[in-house]
Amino acid sequence: ACMPTMNYLVSFLREELGYSAESAGWVWSTIGFVGMFGGLAMGALADRISVARALSLSYMLLAVCTLLFLHHASLAEVLVGAAVFGLVFNSIFGLVPAFVSLSFDGHKATAVFALSNVALGLGSMLGNLLGGLLREQQQSFVPVYLGSLGIDLVLIGLSIYLQGARHRQTALA
């Protein structure tokens, strides 16, 4: 969900929405600046509300920023979306391994994390490939962002399900 959203953003802003190169630069600067602190901020939040809840919140915020990019009523709205994206994009890379390490013991955690990294790489490549093909076919980036939004919603549901499964597993122990 993150990679096509990020990788096609400048093209979406410039080619389809008509924003200038300077505006697109401001969007990327916002993502980068907020992203520098995003992992730290969401990690601190995870310490307060739990890693599982912070991960669910991250996916919800990812959906929000995708909606803001799709709505794009103004550059300010796109910049808010960029700030939200910067906050959650980097944090997901820390929250997923933290969740895995809290949910599995030793070798199991290593195997699950390894498989999740492979899935991340394959999913990113597939998302970018399908995004490019969809853009070519539809002559618009909107279906790409709608697809990312759909994946965001699946991730929200999955993270909530896994959070409940983890609680059920702990209650049985």
Short mmCIF file of N, CA and C in Angstrom, two decimals:
data_model
loop_
_atom_site.label_atom_id
_atom_site.label_comp_id
_atom_site.label_asym_id
_atom_site.label_seq_id
_atom_site.Cartn_x
_atom_site.Cartn_y
_atom_site.Cartn_z
N ALA A 1 0.83 -1.20 0.00
CA ALA A 1 0.00 0.00 0.00
C ALA A 1 0.87 1.26 0.00
N CYS A 2 1.96 1.22 0.76
CA CYS A 2 2.80 2.42 0.88
C CYS A 2 3.60 2.72 -0.39
N MET A 3 4.16 1.69 -0.98
CA MET A 3 5.09 1.93 -2.08
C MET A 3 4.43 2.59 -3.30
N PRO A 4 3.32 2.06 -3.82
CA PRO A 4 2.71 2.75 -4.96
C PRO A 4 2.24 4.17 -4.58
N THR A 5 1.73 4.31 -3.37
CA THR A 5 1.30 5.63 -2.91
C THR A 5 2.47 6.61 -2.98
N MET A 6 3.61 6.19 -2.50
CA MET A 6 4.80 7.04 -2.47
C MET A 6 5.41 7.20 -3.87
N ASN A 7 5.56 6.09 -4.58
CA ASN A 7 6.30 6.13 -5.84
C ASN A 7 5.57 6.87 -6.96
N TYR A 8 4.26 6.89 -6.93
CA TYR A 8 3.51 7.56 -8.00
C TYR A 8 3.04 8.94 -7.59
N LEU A 9 3.40 9.39 -6.40
CA LEU A 9 2.87 10.65 -5.89
C LEU A 9 3.25 11.86 -6.74
N VAL A 10 4.51 12.00 -7.06
CA VAL A 10 4.93 13.17 -7.84
C VAL A 10 4.29 13.15 -9.23
N SER A 11 4.25 11.99 -9.86
CA SER A 11 3.61 11.90 -11.17
C SER A 11 2.13 12.24 -11.07
N PHE A 12 1.47 11.76 -10.04
CA PHE A 12 0.06 12.07 -9.82
C PHE A 12 -0.13 13.58 -9.64
N LEU A 13 0.70 14.17 -8.79
CA LEU A 13 0.59 15.60 -8.53
C LEU A 13 0.87 16.44 -9.77
N ARG A 14 1.91 16.09 -10.50
CA ARG A 14 2.33 16.91 -11.65
C ARG A 14 1.51 16.65 -12.90
N GLU A 15 1.39 15.38 -13.29
CA GLU A 15 0.76 15.05 -14.56
C GLU A 15 -0.77 15.13 -14.52
N GLU A 16 -1.33 14.68 -13.42
CA GLU A 16 -2.78 14.58 -13.38
C GLU A 16 -3.45 15.75 -12.67
N LEU A 17 -2.83 16.22 -11.60
CA LEU A 17 -3.46 17.29 -10.83
C LEU A 17 -2.94 18.67 -11.20
N GLY A 18 -1.84 18.73 -11.95
CA GLY A 18 -1.35 20.00 -12.46
C GLY A 18 -0.55 20.83 -11.47
N TYR A 19 -0.05 20.23 -10.41
CA TYR A 19 0.77 20.99 -9.46
C TYR A 19 2.15 21.22 -10.06
N SER A 20 2.79 22.28 -9.63
CA SER A 20 4.12 22.63 -10.12
C SER A 20 5.19 21.72 -9.51
N ALA A 21 6.37 21.78 -10.11
CA ALA A 21 7.50 21.04 -9.56
C ALA A 21 7.83 21.55 -8.16
N GLU A 22 7.69 22.84 -7.93
CA GLU A 22 7.95 23.41 -6.61
C GLU A 22 6.96 22.86 -5.58
N SER A 23 5.69 22.76 -5.95
CA SER A 23 4.69 22.20 -5.04
C SER A 23 4.98 20.74 -4.73
N ALA A 24 5.34 19.99 -5.76
CA ALA A 24 5.69 18.58 -5.55
C ALA A 24 6.91 18.46 -4.64
N GLY A 25 7.84 19.39 -4.79
CA GLY A 25 9.01 19.41 -3.91
C GLY A 25 8.63 19.67 -2.47
N TRP A 26 7.68 20.58 -2.26
CA TRP A 26 7.20 20.84 -0.90
C TRP A 26 6.54 19.60 -0.31
N VAL A 27 5.81 18.87 -1.13
CA VAL A 27 5.16 17.64 -0.65
C VAL A 27 6.23 16.64 -0.20
N TRP A 28 7.25 16.44 -1.03
CA TRP A 28 8.31 15.49 -0.66
C TRP A 28 9.12 15.97 0.53
N SER A 29 9.35 17.28 0.62
CA SER A 29 10.06 17.82 1.79
C SER A 29 9.26 17.58 3.05
N THR A 30 7.95 17.72 2.96
CA THR A 30 7.08 17.48 4.11
C THR A 30 7.14 16.02 4.53
N ILE A 31 7.06 15.12 3.55
CA ILE A 31 7.16 13.69 3.87
C ILE A 31 8.49 13.40 4.55
N GLY A 32 9.57 13.93 4.01
CA GLY A 32 10.90 13.68 4.57
C GLY A 32 11.08 14.27 5.95
N PHE A 33 10.64 15.51 6.12
CA PHE A 33 10.83 16.17 7.42
C PHE A 33 10.02 15.47 8.51
N VAL A 34 8.75 15.24 8.26
CA VAL A 34 7.91 14.57 9.26
C VAL A 34 8.38 13.13 9.46
N GLY A 35 8.81 12.50 8.37
CA GLY A 35 9.29 11.12 8.44
C GLY A 35 10.48 10.95 9.35
N MET A 36 11.31 12.00 9.47
CA MET A 36 12.48 11.91 10.37
C MET A 36 12.06 11.68 11.81
N PHE A 37 10.89 12.15 12.16
CA PHE A 37 10.41 12.04 13.54
C PHE A 37 9.27 11.03 13.68
N GLY A 38 8.74 10.56 12.55
CA GLY A 38 7.58 9.68 12.57
C GLY A 38 7.79 8.40 13.33
N GLY A 39 8.89 7.73 13.07
CA GLY A 39 9.17 6.48 13.76
C GLY A 39 9.29 6.68 15.25
N LEU A 40 9.98 7.73 15.64
CA LEU A 40 10.16 8.04 17.06
C LEU A 40 8.81 8.37 17.71
N ALA A 41 8.01 9.19 17.05
CA ALA A 41 6.71 9.59 17.61
C ALA A 41 5.77 8.40 17.75
N MET A 42 5.68 7.58 16.72
CA MET A 42 4.77 6.43 16.78
C MET A 42 5.31 5.37 17.73
N GLY A 43 6.62 5.26 17.85
CA GLY A 43 7.21 4.34 18.82
C GLY A 43 6.88 4.76 20.24
N ALA A 44 6.97 6.06 20.50
CA ALA A 44 6.60 6.57 21.82
C ALA A 44 5.12 6.35 22.10
N LEU A 45 4.30 6.54 21.08
CA LEU A 45 2.87 6.29 21.23
C LEU A 45 2.61 4.80 21.48
N ALA A 46 3.35 3.94 20.78
CA ALA A 46 3.20 2.49 20.98
C ALA A 46 3.53 2.10 22.42
N ASP A 47 4.49 2.77 23.02
CA ASP A 47 4.82 2.50 24.43
C ASP A 47 3.65 2.84 25.35
N ARG A 48 2.83 3.78 24.94
CA ARG A 48 1.69 4.20 25.77
C ARG A 48 0.42 3.39 25.50
N ILE A 49 0.15 3.09 24.22
CA ILE A 49 -1.14 2.46 23.89
C ILE A 49 -1.02 1.01 23.46
N SER A 50 0.14 0.50 23.24
CA SER A 50 0.52 -0.84 22.79
C SER A 50 0.94 -0.79 21.33
N VAL A 51 1.83 -1.70 21.00
CA VAL A 51 2.35 -1.77 19.63
C VAL A 51 1.22 -2.12 18.67
N ALA A 52 0.37 -3.05 19.05
CA ALA A 52 -0.72 -3.48 18.17
C ALA A 52 -1.66 -2.32 17.85
N ARG A 53 -2.01 -1.55 18.85
CA ARG A 53 -2.90 -0.41 18.61
C ARG A 53 -2.22 0.67 17.78
N ALA A 54 -0.94 0.90 18.02
CA ALA A 54 -0.20 1.89 17.24
C ALA A 54 -0.10 1.45 15.78
N LEU A 55 0.06 0.15 15.55
CA LEU A 55 0.11 -0.36 14.19
C LEU A 55 -1.24 -0.19 13.50
N SER A 56 -2.32 -0.51 14.20
CA SER A 56 -3.66 -0.30 13.64
C SER A 56 -3.89 1.18 13.33
N LEU A 57 -3.49 2.05 14.26
CA LEU A 57 -3.62 3.49 14.04
C LEU A 57 -2.80 3.94 12.83
N SER A 58 -1.61 3.38 12.66
CA SER A 58 -0.77 3.73 11.51
C SER A 58 -1.47 3.39 10.20
N TYR A 59 -2.09 2.22 10.15
CA TYR A 59 -2.80 1.84 8.92
C TYR A 59 -4.02 2.73 8.70
N MET A 60 -4.69 3.12 9.78
CA MET A 60 -5.82 4.04 9.64
C MET A 60 -5.36 5.39 9.11
N LEU A 61 -4.24 5.87 9.64
CA LEU A 61 -3.70 7.14 9.16
C LEU A 61 -3.20 7.04 7.72
N LEU A 62 -2.70 5.88 7.35
CA LEU A 62 -2.29 5.67 5.96
C LEU A 62 -3.51 5.80 5.04
N ALA A 63 -4.63 5.27 5.46
CA ALA A 63 -5.87 5.41 4.69
C ALA A 63 -6.29 6.88 4.62
N VAL A 64 -6.14 7.60 5.71
CA VAL A 64 -6.49 9.02 5.74
C VAL A 64 -5.64 9.81 4.74
N CYS A 65 -4.33 9.56 4.74
CA CYS A 65 -3.49 10.33 3.82
C CYS A 65 -3.81 9.97 2.37
N THR A 66 -4.12 8.71 2.11
CA THR A 66 -4.50 8.32 0.75
C THR A 66 -5.78 9.04 0.33
N LEU A 67 -6.73 9.13 1.25
CA LEU A 67 -7.97 9.88 0.97
C LEU A 67 -7.68 11.36 0.71
N LEU A 68 -6.76 11.93 1.48
CA LEU A 68 -6.40 13.33 1.27
C LEU A 68 -5.75 13.52 -0.10
N PHE A 69 -4.92 12.60 -0.52
CA PHE A 69 -4.32 12.70 -1.86
C PHE A 69 -5.40 12.58 -2.93
N LEU A 70 -6.34 11.69 -2.72
CA LEU A 70 -7.42 11.52 -3.70
C LEU A 70 -8.33 12.74 -3.74
N HIS A 71 -8.61 13.34 -2.61
CA HIS A 71 -9.53 14.48 -2.56
C HIS A 71 -8.86 15.74 -3.11
N HIS A 72 -7.63 15.99 -2.70
CA HIS A 72 -6.75 17.07 -3.18
C HIS A 72 -7.47 18.40 -3.49
N ALA A 73 -8.27 18.87 -2.55
CA ALA A 73 -8.99 20.13 -2.77
C ALA A 73 -8.04 21.32 -2.84
N SER A 74 -6.90 21.21 -2.19
CA SER A 74 -5.92 22.30 -2.20
C SER A 74 -4.55 21.72 -1.92
N LEU A 75 -3.53 22.54 -2.17
CA LEU A 75 -2.18 22.10 -1.86
C LEU A 75 -2.03 21.88 -0.36
N ALA A 76 -2.70 22.68 0.45
CA ALA A 76 -2.63 22.51 1.90
C ALA A 76 -3.14 21.12 2.29
N GLU A 77 -4.21 20.66 1.67
CA GLU A 77 -4.74 19.33 1.97
C GLU A 77 -3.75 18.24 1.56
N VAL A 78 -3.11 18.43 0.44
CA VAL A 78 -2.09 17.47 -0.01
C VAL A 78 -0.90 17.48 0.95
N LEU A 79 -0.52 18.66 1.43
CA LEU A 79 0.59 18.76 2.39
C LEU A 79 0.25 18.09 3.72
N VAL A 80 -0.99 18.21 4.15
CA VAL A 80 -1.41 17.50 5.37
C VAL A 80 -1.31 15.99 5.12
N GLY A 81 -1.77 15.55 3.95
CA GLY A 81 -1.64 14.14 3.60
C GLY A 81 -0.19 13.70 3.59
N ALA A 82 0.69 14.56 3.08
CA ALA A 82 2.11 14.24 3.04
C ALA A 82 2.69 14.13 4.46
N ALA A 83 2.26 15.02 5.35
CA ALA A 83 2.73 14.97 6.73
C ALA A 83 2.28 13.68 7.41
N VAL A 84 1.03 13.32 7.19
CA VAL A 84 0.50 12.07 7.77
C VAL A 84 1.25 10.88 7.18
N PHE A 85 1.49 10.90 5.89
CA PHE A 85 2.23 9.81 5.24
C PHE A 85 3.63 9.70 5.83
N GLY A 86 4.31 10.83 5.99
CA GLY A 86 5.65 10.82 6.58
C GLY A 86 5.65 10.26 8.00
N LEU A 87 4.61 10.58 8.75
CA LEU A 87 4.49 10.08 10.12
C LEU A 87 4.38 8.57 10.15
N VAL A 88 3.54 8.01 9.30
CA VAL A 88 3.26 6.57 9.41
C VAL A 88 4.17 5.70 8.56
N PHE A 89 4.64 6.18 7.44
CA PHE A 89 5.44 5.34 6.55
C PHE A 89 6.66 4.78 7.27
N ASN A 90 7.44 5.64 7.88
CA ASN A 90 8.65 5.17 8.57
C ASN A 90 8.32 4.37 9.82
N SER A 91 7.26 4.71 10.49
CA SER A 91 6.93 4.01 11.74
C SER A 91 6.52 2.57 11.50
N ILE A 92 5.89 2.30 10.38
CA ILE A 92 5.44 0.92 10.09
C ILE A 92 6.63 -0.03 10.08
N PHE A 93 7.78 0.44 9.61
CA PHE A 93 8.96 -0.42 9.53
C PHE A 93 9.53 -0.77 10.90
N GLY A 94 9.13 -0.06 11.93
CA GLY A 94 9.52 -0.41 13.29
C GLY A 94 8.42 -1.12 14.05
N LEU A 95 7.18 -0.75 13.76
CA LEU A 95 6.06 -1.33 14.49
C LEU A 95 5.81 -2.79 14.12
N VAL A 96 6.00 -3.14 12.85
CA VAL A 96 5.77 -4.53 12.44
C VAL A 96 6.74 -5.48 13.16
N PRO A 97 8.06 -5.22 13.14
CA PRO A 97 8.95 -6.13 13.86
C PRO A 97 8.70 -6.11 15.37
N ALA A 98 8.31 -4.97 15.91
CA ALA A 98 8.00 -4.93 17.35
C ALA A 98 6.79 -5.82 17.65
N PHE A 99 5.77 -5.75 16.80
CA PHE A 99 4.59 -6.59 16.99
C PHE A 99 4.96 -8.07 16.88
N VAL A 100 5.77 -8.40 15.88
CA VAL A 100 6.18 -9.79 15.68
C VAL A 100 6.97 -10.28 16.90
N SER A 101 7.89 -9.47 17.39
CA SER A 101 8.71 -9.91 18.53
C SER A 101 7.89 -10.07 19.80
N LEU A 102 6.81 -9.32 19.92
CA LEU A 102 5.94 -9.46 21.09
C LEU A 102 4.97 -10.64 20.95
N SER A 103 4.74 -11.07 19.72
CA SER A 103 3.75 -12.11 19.46
C SER A 103 4.34 -13.51 19.35
N PHE A 104 5.63 -13.60 19.04
CA PHE A 104 6.26 -14.91 18.82
C PHE A 104 7.55 -15.01 19.62
N ASP A 105 7.93 -16.23 19.93
CA ASP A 105 9.17 -16.48 20.66
C ASP A 105 10.32 -16.73 19.68
N GLY A 106 11.51 -16.31 20.07
CA GLY A 106 12.78 -16.57 19.41
C GLY A 106 12.79 -16.89 17.94
N HIS A 107 12.99 -18.18 17.62
CA HIS A 107 13.14 -18.61 16.22
C HIS A 107 11.86 -18.37 15.42
N LYS A 108 10.72 -18.52 16.06
CA LYS A 108 9.45 -18.25 15.36
C LYS A 108 9.38 -16.78 14.95
N ALA A 109 9.78 -15.89 15.84
CA ALA A 109 9.76 -14.46 15.52
C ALA A 109 10.69 -14.16 14.36
N THR A 110 11.87 -14.79 14.35
CA THR A 110 12.82 -14.60 13.26
C THR A 110 12.23 -15.06 11.94
N ALA A 111 11.60 -16.23 11.95
CA ALA A 111 11.01 -16.77 10.72
C ALA A 111 9.85 -15.91 10.24
N VAL A 112 8.99 -15.48 11.15
CA VAL A 112 7.84 -14.64 10.77
C VAL A 112 8.33 -13.31 10.23
N PHE A 113 9.31 -12.72 10.87
CA PHE A 113 9.82 -11.44 10.41
C PHE A 113 10.51 -11.59 9.04
N ALA A 114 11.25 -12.67 8.86
CA ALA A 114 11.89 -12.91 7.56
C ALA A 114 10.83 -13.04 6.46
N LEU A 115 9.81 -13.82 6.74
CA LEU A 115 8.74 -13.99 5.75
C LEU A 115 7.99 -12.68 5.50
N SER A 116 7.81 -11.90 6.54
CA SER A 116 7.12 -10.62 6.35
C SER A 116 7.96 -9.66 5.51
N ASN A 117 9.28 -9.72 5.64
CA ASN A 117 10.15 -8.88 4.80
C ASN A 117 10.11 -9.32 3.34
N VAL A 118 10.07 -10.64 3.12
CA VAL A 118 9.94 -11.14 1.75
C VAL A 118 8.60 -10.70 1.17
N ALA A 119 7.54 -10.83 1.97
CA ALA A 119 6.21 -10.40 1.51
C ALA A 119 6.19 -8.90 1.23
N LEU A 120 6.87 -8.11 2.07
CA LEU A 120 6.94 -6.67 1.84
C LEU A 120 7.61 -6.36 0.50
N GLY A 121 8.73 -7.01 0.25
CA GLY A 121 9.44 -6.78 -1.01
C GLY A 121 8.63 -7.20 -2.21
N LEU A 122 8.05 -8.39 -2.15
CA LEU A 122 7.23 -8.87 -3.27
C LEU A 122 5.98 -8.02 -3.45
N GLY A 123 5.34 -7.66 -2.34
CA GLY A 123 4.15 -6.81 -2.41
C GLY A 123 4.46 -5.44 -2.97
N SER A 124 5.61 -4.89 -2.59
CA SER A 124 6.01 -3.58 -3.11
C SER A 124 6.24 -3.63 -4.62
N MET A 125 6.96 -4.67 -5.05
CA MET A 125 7.21 -4.80 -6.49
C MET A 125 5.91 -5.03 -7.25
N LEU A 126 5.06 -5.89 -6.73
CA LEU A 126 3.79 -6.18 -7.39
C LEU A 126 2.90 -4.94 -7.40
N GLY A 127 2.86 -4.22 -6.28
CA GLY A 127 2.06 -2.99 -6.21
C GLY A 127 2.52 -1.96 -7.21
N ASN A 128 3.82 -1.78 -7.33
CA ASN A 128 4.34 -0.82 -8.30
C ASN A 128 4.08 -1.27 -9.73
N LEU A 129 4.25 -2.56 -10.01
CA LEU A 129 3.97 -3.08 -11.34
C LEU A 129 2.50 -2.90 -11.71
N LEU A 130 1.63 -3.35 -10.81
CA LEU A 130 0.19 -3.23 -11.08
C LEU A 130 -0.23 -1.77 -11.16
N GLY A 131 0.37 -0.93 -10.31
CA GLY A 131 0.07 0.51 -10.37
C GLY A 131 0.44 1.10 -11.72
N GLY A 132 1.61 0.74 -12.24
CA GLY A 132 2.03 1.24 -13.55
C GLY A 132 1.14 0.73 -14.67
N LEU A 133 0.80 -0.56 -14.60
CA LEU A 133 -0.08 -1.13 -15.63
C LEU A 133 -1.48 -0.50 -15.57
N LEU A 134 -1.98 -0.30 -14.36
CA LEU A 134 -3.29 0.31 -14.18
C LEU A 134 -3.29 1.75 -14.69
N ARG A 135 -2.22 2.47 -14.42
CA ARG A 135 -2.09 3.85 -14.90
C ARG A 135 -2.10 3.88 -16.43
N GLU A 136 -1.36 2.96 -17.03
CA GLU A 136 -1.32 2.90 -18.49
C GLU A 136 -2.70 2.59 -19.08
N GLN A 137 -3.39 1.65 -18.47
CA GLN A 137 -4.69 1.22 -18.98
C GLN A 137 -5.76 2.29 -18.77
N GLN A 138 -5.80 2.88 -17.59
CA GLN A 138 -6.86 3.82 -17.24
C GLN A 138 -6.50 5.28 -17.54
N GLN A 139 -5.24 5.54 -17.85
CA GLN A 139 -4.77 6.90 -18.11
C GLN A 139 -5.03 7.84 -16.93
N SER A 140 -4.99 7.27 -15.73
CA SER A 140 -5.22 8.04 -14.51
C SER A 140 -4.56 7.33 -13.34
N PHE A 141 -4.11 8.13 -12.39
CA PHE A 141 -3.55 7.56 -11.17
C PHE A 141 -4.62 7.30 -10.11
N VAL A 142 -5.82 7.79 -10.33
CA VAL A 142 -6.88 7.61 -9.34
C VAL A 142 -7.12 6.13 -9.03
N PRO A 143 -7.20 5.24 -10.03
CA PRO A 143 -7.38 3.82 -9.69
C PRO A 143 -6.22 3.25 -8.87
N VAL A 144 -5.01 3.76 -9.08
CA VAL A 144 -3.85 3.31 -8.30
C VAL A 144 -4.06 3.67 -6.83
N TYR A 145 -4.49 4.90 -6.59
CA TYR A 145 -4.71 5.35 -5.21
C TYR A 145 -5.94 4.70 -4.60
N LEU A 146 -6.95 4.42 -5.40
CA LEU A 146 -8.10 3.66 -4.88
C LEU A 146 -7.68 2.24 -4.50
N GLY A 147 -6.80 1.64 -5.29
CA GLY A 147 -6.27 0.32 -4.96
C GLY A 147 -5.46 0.36 -3.68
N SER A 148 -4.64 1.40 -3.51
CA SER A 148 -3.87 1.56 -2.27
C SER A 148 -4.80 1.74 -1.09
N LEU A 149 -5.86 2.50 -1.28
CA LEU A 149 -6.83 2.69 -0.21
C LEU A 149 -7.49 1.36 0.17
N GLY A 150 -7.82 0.56 -0.83
CA GLY A 150 -8.39 -0.76 -0.55
C GLY A 150 -7.43 -1.62 0.26
N ILE A 151 -6.16 -1.58 -0.10
CA ILE A 151 -5.16 -2.34 0.66
C ILE A 151 -5.03 -1.77 2.07
N ASP A 152 -5.09 -0.44 2.20
CA ASP A 152 -5.06 0.17 3.53
C ASP A 152 -6.20 -0.39 4.40
N LEU A 153 -7.38 -0.49 3.83
CA LEU A 153 -8.53 -1.01 4.58
C LEU A 153 -8.33 -2.47 4.98
N VAL A 154 -7.75 -3.26 4.07
CA VAL A 154 -7.44 -4.66 4.41
C VAL A 154 -6.43 -4.71 5.55
N LEU A 155 -5.42 -3.85 5.51
CA LEU A 155 -4.41 -3.82 6.57
C LEU A 155 -5.01 -3.40 7.91
N ILE A 156 -5.95 -2.47 7.89
CA ILE A 156 -6.63 -2.08 9.13
C ILE A 156 -7.35 -3.30 9.70
N GLY A 157 -8.13 -3.96 8.87
CA GLY A 157 -8.86 -5.15 9.33
C GLY A 157 -7.94 -6.24 9.82
N LEU A 158 -6.87 -6.49 9.09
CA LEU A 158 -5.91 -7.53 9.47
C LEU A 158 -5.23 -7.20 10.79
N SER A 159 -4.84 -5.94 10.96
CA SER A 159 -4.16 -5.57 12.21
C SER A 159 -5.11 -5.66 13.40
N ILE A 160 -6.37 -5.31 13.21
CA ILE A 160 -7.35 -5.44 14.29
C ILE A 160 -7.60 -6.92 14.60
N TYR A 161 -7.69 -7.74 13.55
CA TYR A 161 -7.87 -9.18 13.74
C TYR A 161 -6.68 -9.78 14.49
N LEU A 162 -5.47 -9.44 14.07
CA LEU A 162 -4.28 -9.98 14.73
C LEU A 162 -4.17 -9.51 16.17
N GLN A 163 -4.60 -8.29 16.41
CA GLN A 163 -4.60 -7.78 17.78
C GLN A 163 -5.55 -8.62 18.64
N GLY A 164 -6.73 -8.93 18.13
CA GLY A 164 -7.69 -9.77 18.85
C GLY A 164 -7.19 -11.19 19.01
N ALA A 165 -6.56 -11.73 17.97
CA ALA A 165 -6.02 -13.09 18.04
C ALA A 165 -4.92 -13.17 19.09
N ARG A 166 -4.11 -12.14 19.16
CA ARG A 166 -3.03 -12.12 20.15
C ARG A 166 -3.61 -12.09 21.57
N HIS A 167 -4.68 -11.30 21.75
CA HIS A 167 -5.32 -11.24 23.07
C HIS A 167 -5.96 -12.59 23.42
N ARG A 168 -6.57 -13.25 22.44
CA ARG A 168 -7.16 -14.55 22.70
C ARG A 168 -6.08 -15.57 23.05
N GLN A 169 -4.95 -15.50 22.36
CA GLN A 169 -3.84 -16.42 22.61
C GLN A 169 -3.28 -16.20 24.03
N THR A 170 -3.16 -14.93 24.45
CA THR A 170 -2.65 -14.64 25.78
C THR A 170 -3.64 -15.09 26.87
N ALA A 171 -4.91 -14.96 26.58
CA ALA A 171 -5.92 -15.38 27.56
C ALA A 171 -5.92 -16.88 27.76
N LEU A 172 -5.59 -17.64 26.71
CA LEU A 172 -5.54 -19.10 26.81
C LEU A 172 -4.30 -19.58 27.57
N ALA A 173 -3.27 -18.77 27.56
CA ALA A 173 -2.01 -19.18 28.19
C ALA A 173 -2.03 -19.02 29.67
#
